[in-house]
Coordinates of C-alpha atoms in Angstrom, one line a residue:
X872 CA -34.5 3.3 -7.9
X873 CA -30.5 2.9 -7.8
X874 CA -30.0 5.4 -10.5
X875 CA -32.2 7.8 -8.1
X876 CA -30.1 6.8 -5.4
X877 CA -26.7 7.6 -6.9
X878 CA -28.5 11.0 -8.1
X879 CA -28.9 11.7 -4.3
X880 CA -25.9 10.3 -3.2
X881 CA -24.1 12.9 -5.9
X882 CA -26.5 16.0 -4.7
X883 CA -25.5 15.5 -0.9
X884 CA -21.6 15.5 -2.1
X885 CA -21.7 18.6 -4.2
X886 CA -23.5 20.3 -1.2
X887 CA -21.0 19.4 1.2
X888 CA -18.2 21.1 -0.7
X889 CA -16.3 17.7 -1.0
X890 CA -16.4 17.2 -4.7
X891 CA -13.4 19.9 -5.9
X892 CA -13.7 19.9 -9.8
X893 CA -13.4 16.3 -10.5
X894 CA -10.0 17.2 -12.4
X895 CA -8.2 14.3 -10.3
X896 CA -5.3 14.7 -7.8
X897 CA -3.7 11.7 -9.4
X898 CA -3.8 12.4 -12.9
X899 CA -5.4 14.8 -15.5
X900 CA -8.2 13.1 -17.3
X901 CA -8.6 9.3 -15.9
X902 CA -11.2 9.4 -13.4
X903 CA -9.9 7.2 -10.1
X904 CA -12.6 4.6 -8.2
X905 CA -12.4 7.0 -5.1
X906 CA -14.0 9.6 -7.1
X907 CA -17.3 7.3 -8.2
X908 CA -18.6 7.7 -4.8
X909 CA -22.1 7.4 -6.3
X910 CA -21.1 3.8 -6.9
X911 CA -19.7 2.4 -4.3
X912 CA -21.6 4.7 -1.3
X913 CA -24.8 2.4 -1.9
X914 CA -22.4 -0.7 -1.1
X915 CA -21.1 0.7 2.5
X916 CA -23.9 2.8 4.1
X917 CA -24.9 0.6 6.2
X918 CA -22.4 -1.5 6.9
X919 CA -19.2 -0.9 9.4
X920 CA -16.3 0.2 7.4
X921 CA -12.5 -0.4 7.7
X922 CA -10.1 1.6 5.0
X923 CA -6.8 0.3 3.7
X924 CA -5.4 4.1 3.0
X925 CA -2.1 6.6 2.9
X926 CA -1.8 9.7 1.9
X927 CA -2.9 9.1 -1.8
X928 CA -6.4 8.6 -0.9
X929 CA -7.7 11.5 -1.6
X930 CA -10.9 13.2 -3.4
X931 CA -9.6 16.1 -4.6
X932 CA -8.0 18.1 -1.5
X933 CA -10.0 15.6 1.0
X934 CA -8.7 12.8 2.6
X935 CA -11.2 9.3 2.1
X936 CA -11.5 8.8 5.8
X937 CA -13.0 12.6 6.1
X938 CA -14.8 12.5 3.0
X939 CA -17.0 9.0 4.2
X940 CA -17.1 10.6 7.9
X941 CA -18.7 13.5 6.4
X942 CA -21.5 11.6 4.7
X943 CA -22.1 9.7 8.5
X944 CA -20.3 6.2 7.1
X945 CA -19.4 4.5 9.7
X946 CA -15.9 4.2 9.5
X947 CA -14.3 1.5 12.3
X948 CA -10.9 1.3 12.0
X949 CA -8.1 3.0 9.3
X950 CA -5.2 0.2 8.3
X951 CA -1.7 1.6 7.1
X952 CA 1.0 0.6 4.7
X953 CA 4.3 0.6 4.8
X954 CA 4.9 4.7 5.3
X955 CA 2.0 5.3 7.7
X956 CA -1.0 6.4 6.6
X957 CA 0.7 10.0 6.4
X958 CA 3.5 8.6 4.3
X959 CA 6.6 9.8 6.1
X960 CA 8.1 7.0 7.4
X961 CA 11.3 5.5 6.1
X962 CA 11.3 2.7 3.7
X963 CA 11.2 -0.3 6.0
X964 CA 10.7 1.7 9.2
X965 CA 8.6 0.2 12.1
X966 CA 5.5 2.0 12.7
X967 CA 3.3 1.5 15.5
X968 CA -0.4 1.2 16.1
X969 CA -1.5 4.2 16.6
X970 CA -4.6 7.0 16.4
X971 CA -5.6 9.4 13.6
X972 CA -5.6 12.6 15.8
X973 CA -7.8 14.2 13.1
X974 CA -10.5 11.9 13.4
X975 CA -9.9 9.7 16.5
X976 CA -10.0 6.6 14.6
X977 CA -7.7 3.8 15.8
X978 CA -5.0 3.6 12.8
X979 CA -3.2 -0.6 12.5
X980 CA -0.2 -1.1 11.2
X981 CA 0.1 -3.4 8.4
X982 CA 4.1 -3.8 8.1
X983 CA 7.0 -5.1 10.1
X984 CA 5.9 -8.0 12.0
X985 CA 2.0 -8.0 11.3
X986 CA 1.4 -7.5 7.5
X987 CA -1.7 -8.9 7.5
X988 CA -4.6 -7.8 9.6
X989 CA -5.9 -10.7 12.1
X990 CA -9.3 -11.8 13.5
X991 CA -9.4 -9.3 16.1
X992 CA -8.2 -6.4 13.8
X993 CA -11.2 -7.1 11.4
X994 CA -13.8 -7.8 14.3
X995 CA -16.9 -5.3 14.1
X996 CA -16.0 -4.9 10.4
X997 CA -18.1 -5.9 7.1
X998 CA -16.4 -4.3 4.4
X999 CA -13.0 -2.8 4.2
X1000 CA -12.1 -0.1 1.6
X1001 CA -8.6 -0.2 0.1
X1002 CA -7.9 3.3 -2.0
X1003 CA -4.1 3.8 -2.3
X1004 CA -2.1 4.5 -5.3
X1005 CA 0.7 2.5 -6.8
X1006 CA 3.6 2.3 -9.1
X1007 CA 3.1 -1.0 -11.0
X1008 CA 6.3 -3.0 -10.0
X1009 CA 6.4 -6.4 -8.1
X1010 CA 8.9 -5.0 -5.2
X1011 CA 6.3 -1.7 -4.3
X1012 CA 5.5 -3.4 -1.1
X1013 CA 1.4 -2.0 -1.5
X1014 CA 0.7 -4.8 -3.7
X1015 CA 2.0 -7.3 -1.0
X1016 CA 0.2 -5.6 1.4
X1017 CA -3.3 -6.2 -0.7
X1018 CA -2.5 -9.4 -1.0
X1019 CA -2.6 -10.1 2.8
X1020 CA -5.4 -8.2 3.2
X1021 CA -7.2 -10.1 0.7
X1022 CA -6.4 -13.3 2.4
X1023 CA -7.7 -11.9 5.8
X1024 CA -11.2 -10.7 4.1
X1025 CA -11.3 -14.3 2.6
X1026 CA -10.7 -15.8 6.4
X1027 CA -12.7 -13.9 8.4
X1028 CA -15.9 -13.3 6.2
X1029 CA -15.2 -9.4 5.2
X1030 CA -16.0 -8.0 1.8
X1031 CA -13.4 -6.2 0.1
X1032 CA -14.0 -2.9 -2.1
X1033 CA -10.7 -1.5 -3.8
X1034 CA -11.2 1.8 -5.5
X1035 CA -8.9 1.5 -8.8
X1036 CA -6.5 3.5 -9.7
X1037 CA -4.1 4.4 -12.7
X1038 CA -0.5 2.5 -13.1
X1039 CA 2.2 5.0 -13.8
X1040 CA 4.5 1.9 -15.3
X1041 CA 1.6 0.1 -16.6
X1042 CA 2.5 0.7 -20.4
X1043 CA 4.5 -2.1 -20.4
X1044 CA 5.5 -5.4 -18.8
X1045 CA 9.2 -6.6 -18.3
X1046 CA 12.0 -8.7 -16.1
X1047 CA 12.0 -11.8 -14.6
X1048 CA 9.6 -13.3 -13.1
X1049 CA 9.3 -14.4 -9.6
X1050 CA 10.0 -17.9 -8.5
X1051 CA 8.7 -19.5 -5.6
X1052 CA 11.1 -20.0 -3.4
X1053 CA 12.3 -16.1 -3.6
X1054 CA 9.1 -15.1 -2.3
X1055 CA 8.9 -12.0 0.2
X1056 CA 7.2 -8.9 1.3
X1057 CA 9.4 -7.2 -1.5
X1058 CA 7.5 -9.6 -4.0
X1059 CA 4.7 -12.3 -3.4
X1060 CA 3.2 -13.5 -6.8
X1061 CA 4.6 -15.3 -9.8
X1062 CA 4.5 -11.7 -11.8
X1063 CA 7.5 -9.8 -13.4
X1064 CA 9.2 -7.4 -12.4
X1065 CA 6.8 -4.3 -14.2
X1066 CA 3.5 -5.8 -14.2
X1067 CA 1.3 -4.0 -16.8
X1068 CA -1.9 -4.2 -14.0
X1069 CA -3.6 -1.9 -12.3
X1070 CA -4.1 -2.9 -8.1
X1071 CA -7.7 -4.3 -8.7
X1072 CA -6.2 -5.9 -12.0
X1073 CA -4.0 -8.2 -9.7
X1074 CA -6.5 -7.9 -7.3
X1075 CA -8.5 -10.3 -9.7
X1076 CA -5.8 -12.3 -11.1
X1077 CA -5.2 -13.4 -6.9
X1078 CA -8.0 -14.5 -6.8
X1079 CA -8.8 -16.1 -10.3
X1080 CA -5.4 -17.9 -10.6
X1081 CA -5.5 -19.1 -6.4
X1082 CA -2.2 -17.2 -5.7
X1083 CA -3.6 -16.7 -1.7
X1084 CA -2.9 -18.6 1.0
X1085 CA -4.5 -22.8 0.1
X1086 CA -6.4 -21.0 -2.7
X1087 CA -9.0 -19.2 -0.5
X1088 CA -11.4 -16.6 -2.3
X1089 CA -11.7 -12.8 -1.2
X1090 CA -15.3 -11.5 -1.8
X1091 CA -13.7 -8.8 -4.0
X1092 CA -15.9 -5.6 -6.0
X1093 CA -13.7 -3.2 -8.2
X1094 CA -14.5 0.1 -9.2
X1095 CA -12.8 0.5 -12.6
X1096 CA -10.6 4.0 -13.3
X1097 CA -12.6 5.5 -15.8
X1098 CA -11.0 7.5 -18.9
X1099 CA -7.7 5.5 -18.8
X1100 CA -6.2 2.6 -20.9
X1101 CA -2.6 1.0 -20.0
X1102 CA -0.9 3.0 -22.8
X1103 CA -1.9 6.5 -21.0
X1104 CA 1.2 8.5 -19.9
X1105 CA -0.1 9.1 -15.7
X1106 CA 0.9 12.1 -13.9
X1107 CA 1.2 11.5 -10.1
X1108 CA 0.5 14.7 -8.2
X1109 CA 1.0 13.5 -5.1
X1110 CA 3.9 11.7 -4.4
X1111 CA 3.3 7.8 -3.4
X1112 CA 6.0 7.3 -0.9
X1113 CA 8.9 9.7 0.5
X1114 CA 12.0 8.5 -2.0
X1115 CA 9.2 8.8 -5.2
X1116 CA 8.8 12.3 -5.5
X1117 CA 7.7 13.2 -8.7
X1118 CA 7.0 11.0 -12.4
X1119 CA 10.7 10.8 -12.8
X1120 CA 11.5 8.9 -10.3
X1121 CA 8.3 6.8 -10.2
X1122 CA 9.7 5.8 -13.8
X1123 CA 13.3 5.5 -13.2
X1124 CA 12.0 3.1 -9.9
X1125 CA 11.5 -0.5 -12.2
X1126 CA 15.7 0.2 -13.5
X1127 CA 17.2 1.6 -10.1
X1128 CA 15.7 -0.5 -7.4
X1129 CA 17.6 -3.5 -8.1
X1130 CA 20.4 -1.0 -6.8
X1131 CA 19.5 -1.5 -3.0
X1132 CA 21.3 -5.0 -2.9
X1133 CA 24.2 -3.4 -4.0
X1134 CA 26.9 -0.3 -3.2
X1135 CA 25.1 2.0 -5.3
X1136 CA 23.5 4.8 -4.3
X1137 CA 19.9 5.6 -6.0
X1138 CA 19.6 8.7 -3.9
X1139 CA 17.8 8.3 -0.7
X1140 CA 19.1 10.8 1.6
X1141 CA 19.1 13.7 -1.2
X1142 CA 16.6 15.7 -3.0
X1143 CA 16.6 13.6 -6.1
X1144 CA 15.7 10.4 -5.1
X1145 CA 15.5 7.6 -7.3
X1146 CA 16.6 10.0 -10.0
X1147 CA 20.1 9.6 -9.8
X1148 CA 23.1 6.3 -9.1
X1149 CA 26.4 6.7 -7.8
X1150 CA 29.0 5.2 -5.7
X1151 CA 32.4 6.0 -3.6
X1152 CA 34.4 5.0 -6.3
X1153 CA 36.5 8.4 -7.9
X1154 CA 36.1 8.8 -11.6
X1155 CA 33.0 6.8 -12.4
X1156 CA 30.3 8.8 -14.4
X1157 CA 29.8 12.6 -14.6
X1158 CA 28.0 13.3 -11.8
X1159 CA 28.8 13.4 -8.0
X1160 CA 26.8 13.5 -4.8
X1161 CA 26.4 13.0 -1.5
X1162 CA 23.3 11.3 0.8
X1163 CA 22.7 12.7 4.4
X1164 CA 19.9 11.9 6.4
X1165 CA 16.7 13.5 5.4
X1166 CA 12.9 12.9 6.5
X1167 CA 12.5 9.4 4.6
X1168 CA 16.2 8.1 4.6
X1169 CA 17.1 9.5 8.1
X1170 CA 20.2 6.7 7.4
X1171 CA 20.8 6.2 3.6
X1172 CA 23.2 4.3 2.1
X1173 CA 26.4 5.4 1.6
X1174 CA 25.5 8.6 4.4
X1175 CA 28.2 11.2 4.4
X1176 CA 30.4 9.9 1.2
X1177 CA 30.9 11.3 -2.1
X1178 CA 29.3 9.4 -4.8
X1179 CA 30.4 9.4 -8.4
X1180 CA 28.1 8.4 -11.1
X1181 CA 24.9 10.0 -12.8
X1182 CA 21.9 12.3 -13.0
X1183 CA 19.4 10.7 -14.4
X1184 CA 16.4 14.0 -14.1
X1185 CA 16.6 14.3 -17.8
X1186 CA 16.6 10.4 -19.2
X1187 CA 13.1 9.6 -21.0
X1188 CA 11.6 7.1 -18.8
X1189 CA 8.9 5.6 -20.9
X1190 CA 11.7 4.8 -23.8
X1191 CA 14.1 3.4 -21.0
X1192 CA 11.9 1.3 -19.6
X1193 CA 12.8 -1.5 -17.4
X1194 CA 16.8 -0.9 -17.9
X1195 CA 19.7 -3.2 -17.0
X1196 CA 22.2 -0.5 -18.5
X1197 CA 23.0 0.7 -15.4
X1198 CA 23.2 -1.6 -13.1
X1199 CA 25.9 -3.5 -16.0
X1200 CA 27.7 -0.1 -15.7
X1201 CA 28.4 -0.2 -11.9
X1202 CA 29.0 -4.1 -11.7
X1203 CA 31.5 -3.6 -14.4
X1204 CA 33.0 -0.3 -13.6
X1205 CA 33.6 -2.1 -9.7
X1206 CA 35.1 -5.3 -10.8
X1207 CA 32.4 -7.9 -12.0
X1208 CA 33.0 -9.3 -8.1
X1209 CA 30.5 -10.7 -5.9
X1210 CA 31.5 -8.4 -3.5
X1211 CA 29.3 -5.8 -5.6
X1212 CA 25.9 -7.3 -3.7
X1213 CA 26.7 -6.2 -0.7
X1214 CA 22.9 -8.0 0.2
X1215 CA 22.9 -10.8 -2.7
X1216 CA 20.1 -12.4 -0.5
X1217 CA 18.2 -9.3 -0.9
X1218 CA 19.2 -8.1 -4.6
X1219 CA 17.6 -11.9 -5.5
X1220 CA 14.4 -11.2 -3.6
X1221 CA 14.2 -8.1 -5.7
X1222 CA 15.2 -10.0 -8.6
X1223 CA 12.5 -12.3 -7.7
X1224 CA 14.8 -15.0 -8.6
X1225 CA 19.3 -15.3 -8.5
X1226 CA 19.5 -16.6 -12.3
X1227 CA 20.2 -12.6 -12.2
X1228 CA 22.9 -12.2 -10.2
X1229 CA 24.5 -15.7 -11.3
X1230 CA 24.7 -14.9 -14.9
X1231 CA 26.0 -11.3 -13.9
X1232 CA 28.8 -13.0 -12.1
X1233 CA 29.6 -15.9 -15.0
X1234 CA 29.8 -12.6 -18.0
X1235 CA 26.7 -13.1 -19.4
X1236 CA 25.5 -10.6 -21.8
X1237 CA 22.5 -7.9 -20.8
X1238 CA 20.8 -9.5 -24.3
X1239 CA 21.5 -13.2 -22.8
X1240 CA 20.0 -12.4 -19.6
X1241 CA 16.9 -11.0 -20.6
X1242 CA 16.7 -13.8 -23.3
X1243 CA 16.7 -15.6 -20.1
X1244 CA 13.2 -14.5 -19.1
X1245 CA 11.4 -14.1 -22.1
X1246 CA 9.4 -17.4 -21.6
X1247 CA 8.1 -16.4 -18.4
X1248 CA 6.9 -13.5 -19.8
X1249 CA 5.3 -14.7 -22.2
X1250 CA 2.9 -17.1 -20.0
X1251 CA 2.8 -14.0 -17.6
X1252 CA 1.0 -12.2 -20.6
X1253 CA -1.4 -15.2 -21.0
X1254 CA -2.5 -14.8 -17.4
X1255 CA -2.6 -11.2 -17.4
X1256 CA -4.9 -11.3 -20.4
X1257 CA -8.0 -12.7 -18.4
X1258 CA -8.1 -10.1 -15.6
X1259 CA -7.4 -7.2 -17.7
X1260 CA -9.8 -4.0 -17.1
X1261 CA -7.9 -1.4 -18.9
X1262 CA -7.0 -2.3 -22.6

């Protein structure tokens, strides 16, 4: 009877026109959870839905929200990451409550001051959705934000579906690994810096290893990315938030966002974000810019100055990797002096820890310092190895 079911379920969508050729929008073979409708449509048809979504949650060209409207799910409420649910907010921008003027749906806001959806917010609905694609590092704030969300499921009695998808940076795992007490929004779990999981991968480990608030469970479903394993080189189509525009940058991210607790510029406020470093200091690389406000980094760092350093469109990502090079590059080059954190508080959030930033200042080597980490990767792996999906 299910398998008729799903057969129906796949009939109605190829009918509607919904289901473009099921060549993804995020990458060219691996087949995302969104797009296994005939899975998870049985789960929700009768029950009132709420969607964690952005921008990235599509089927094809369709958004989620109209894709479910279309089949008469009853879609409550739409809840938004950092970026809006159109993605075009700055990073760390405030964004308000608000309503999807496409569908009328009331649209939350799950960033600034309420991260995490409450009683109220969740009232009327049994399952929420959560469909949005990530990059695979610790400070990409939509992992936080699942986090929450899975602690206010596990609260207020809501089931939580999250539609897999692929990891851009998941062919490998690397940095330090967060300690406690440097917990934030920029990083909540004791994970490294490049994780090596998928979103329903950490999903799982949450939940398995009692990493949400007094150990509560979420009543958690994932539908697996089919066609994909860790070591598969993703193409993003669409671009996750405004400063990642392209694979480039997505893979440069792990190496240059330590950068944003320093003076170096990684971009925002030009056309290659997150592709290239620099800072007001003549002389330094071979390579100059300058950021000005643009939609996404309407005030970037550095706004209106001349930067000196390097374009980085070219570098191989995937043989970089997780990089200190550059960040040693700029501390020395500047004067190996605290005064290059211009937000150490932050850069150690980042960090997830200031054993970083400490050794930095007392000489150590780049070879010391990731010496430094090694055994918290290694019971990382151990971990990681029990909620694995993708192999």
């Amino acid at each position: 009877m299910h398998r008729i079911y799903k057969l129906l379920i796949l009939l109605l969508f190829f009918s509607n026109g919904l289901m473009a050729p099921i060549c993804l929008a995020q990458t060219s073979k691996a087949i995302p959870g969104d797009q296994q409708i005939a899975e998870y449509l049985p789960m929700i048809f009768d029950k009132r839905i709420g969607l964690v979504v952005n921008h990235t949650s599509v089927l094809g060209k369709t958004h989620l929200a109209d894709t479910l409207l279309s089949l008469k799910v009853p879609i409550k409420k739409i809840f938004a990451p950092e970026h809006g649910f159109r993605g075009t907010a700055d990073a760390g921008s405030h964004i308000d409550n608000s309503k999807d003027e496409k569908t009328g749906l009331p649209i939350i806001s799950l960033y600034g001051s309420h991260k995490k959806p409450t009683k109220a917010d969740l009232e009327g609905i049994d399952v929420l959705i959560f469909d949005i694609q990530d990059v695979g590092t610790r400070f990409y704030t939509y992992s936080s934000t699942l986090h929450y969300v899975m602690e206010a499921c596990a609260e207020n009695n809501v089931k939580l579906i999250i539609l897999d998808r692929p990891n851009p940076n998941g062919h490998y795992i690397d940095g330090p690994v967060l300690e406690k007490e440097f917990a934030s929004f920029v990083g909540l779990n004791p994970i490294p810096v490049v994780h090596g999981c998928s979103l329903g991968e950490l999903a799982k480990m949450m939940n398995g290893e009692a990493w949400l608030d007094r150990g509560i469970q979420c009543d958690l479903t994932v539908i697996p990315v089919k066609k994909y394993k860790h070591s598969d080189k993703v193409h993003i189509s669409i671009a996750p938030s405004p400063n990642l525009p392209n694979d480039q940058a997505i893979g440069l991210y792990p190496s240059l966002c330590l950068f944003e607790g320093t003076n170096v510029s990684i971009g925002r406020g030009t056309h290659t974000q997150f592709q290239v470093a620099g800072t007001n200091v003549e002389g330094l690389g071979d390579y100059t810019f300058t950021p000005m406000p643009l939609p996404g980094a309407m005030d970037p760092p550095l706004k209106g100055k001349l930067c000196f350093g390097f374009d980085l469109t070219k570098v191989d990502t995937r043989d970089l990797g997780f990089s200190l090079k550059y960040l040693f590059y700029f501390f020395e080059k500047t004067g190996k002096k605290e005064s290059f954190f211009t937000s150490p508080a932050f850069f150690d959030k980042l960090a997830g820890t200031n054993e970083l930033r400490k050794m930095m200042l007392e000489g150590k080597s780049e070879k010391e310092i990731r010496a430094s980490w090694q055994e918290g990767l290694k019971e990382y792996k151990k971990i990681r190895e029990k909620y694995l999906i993708y192999r």
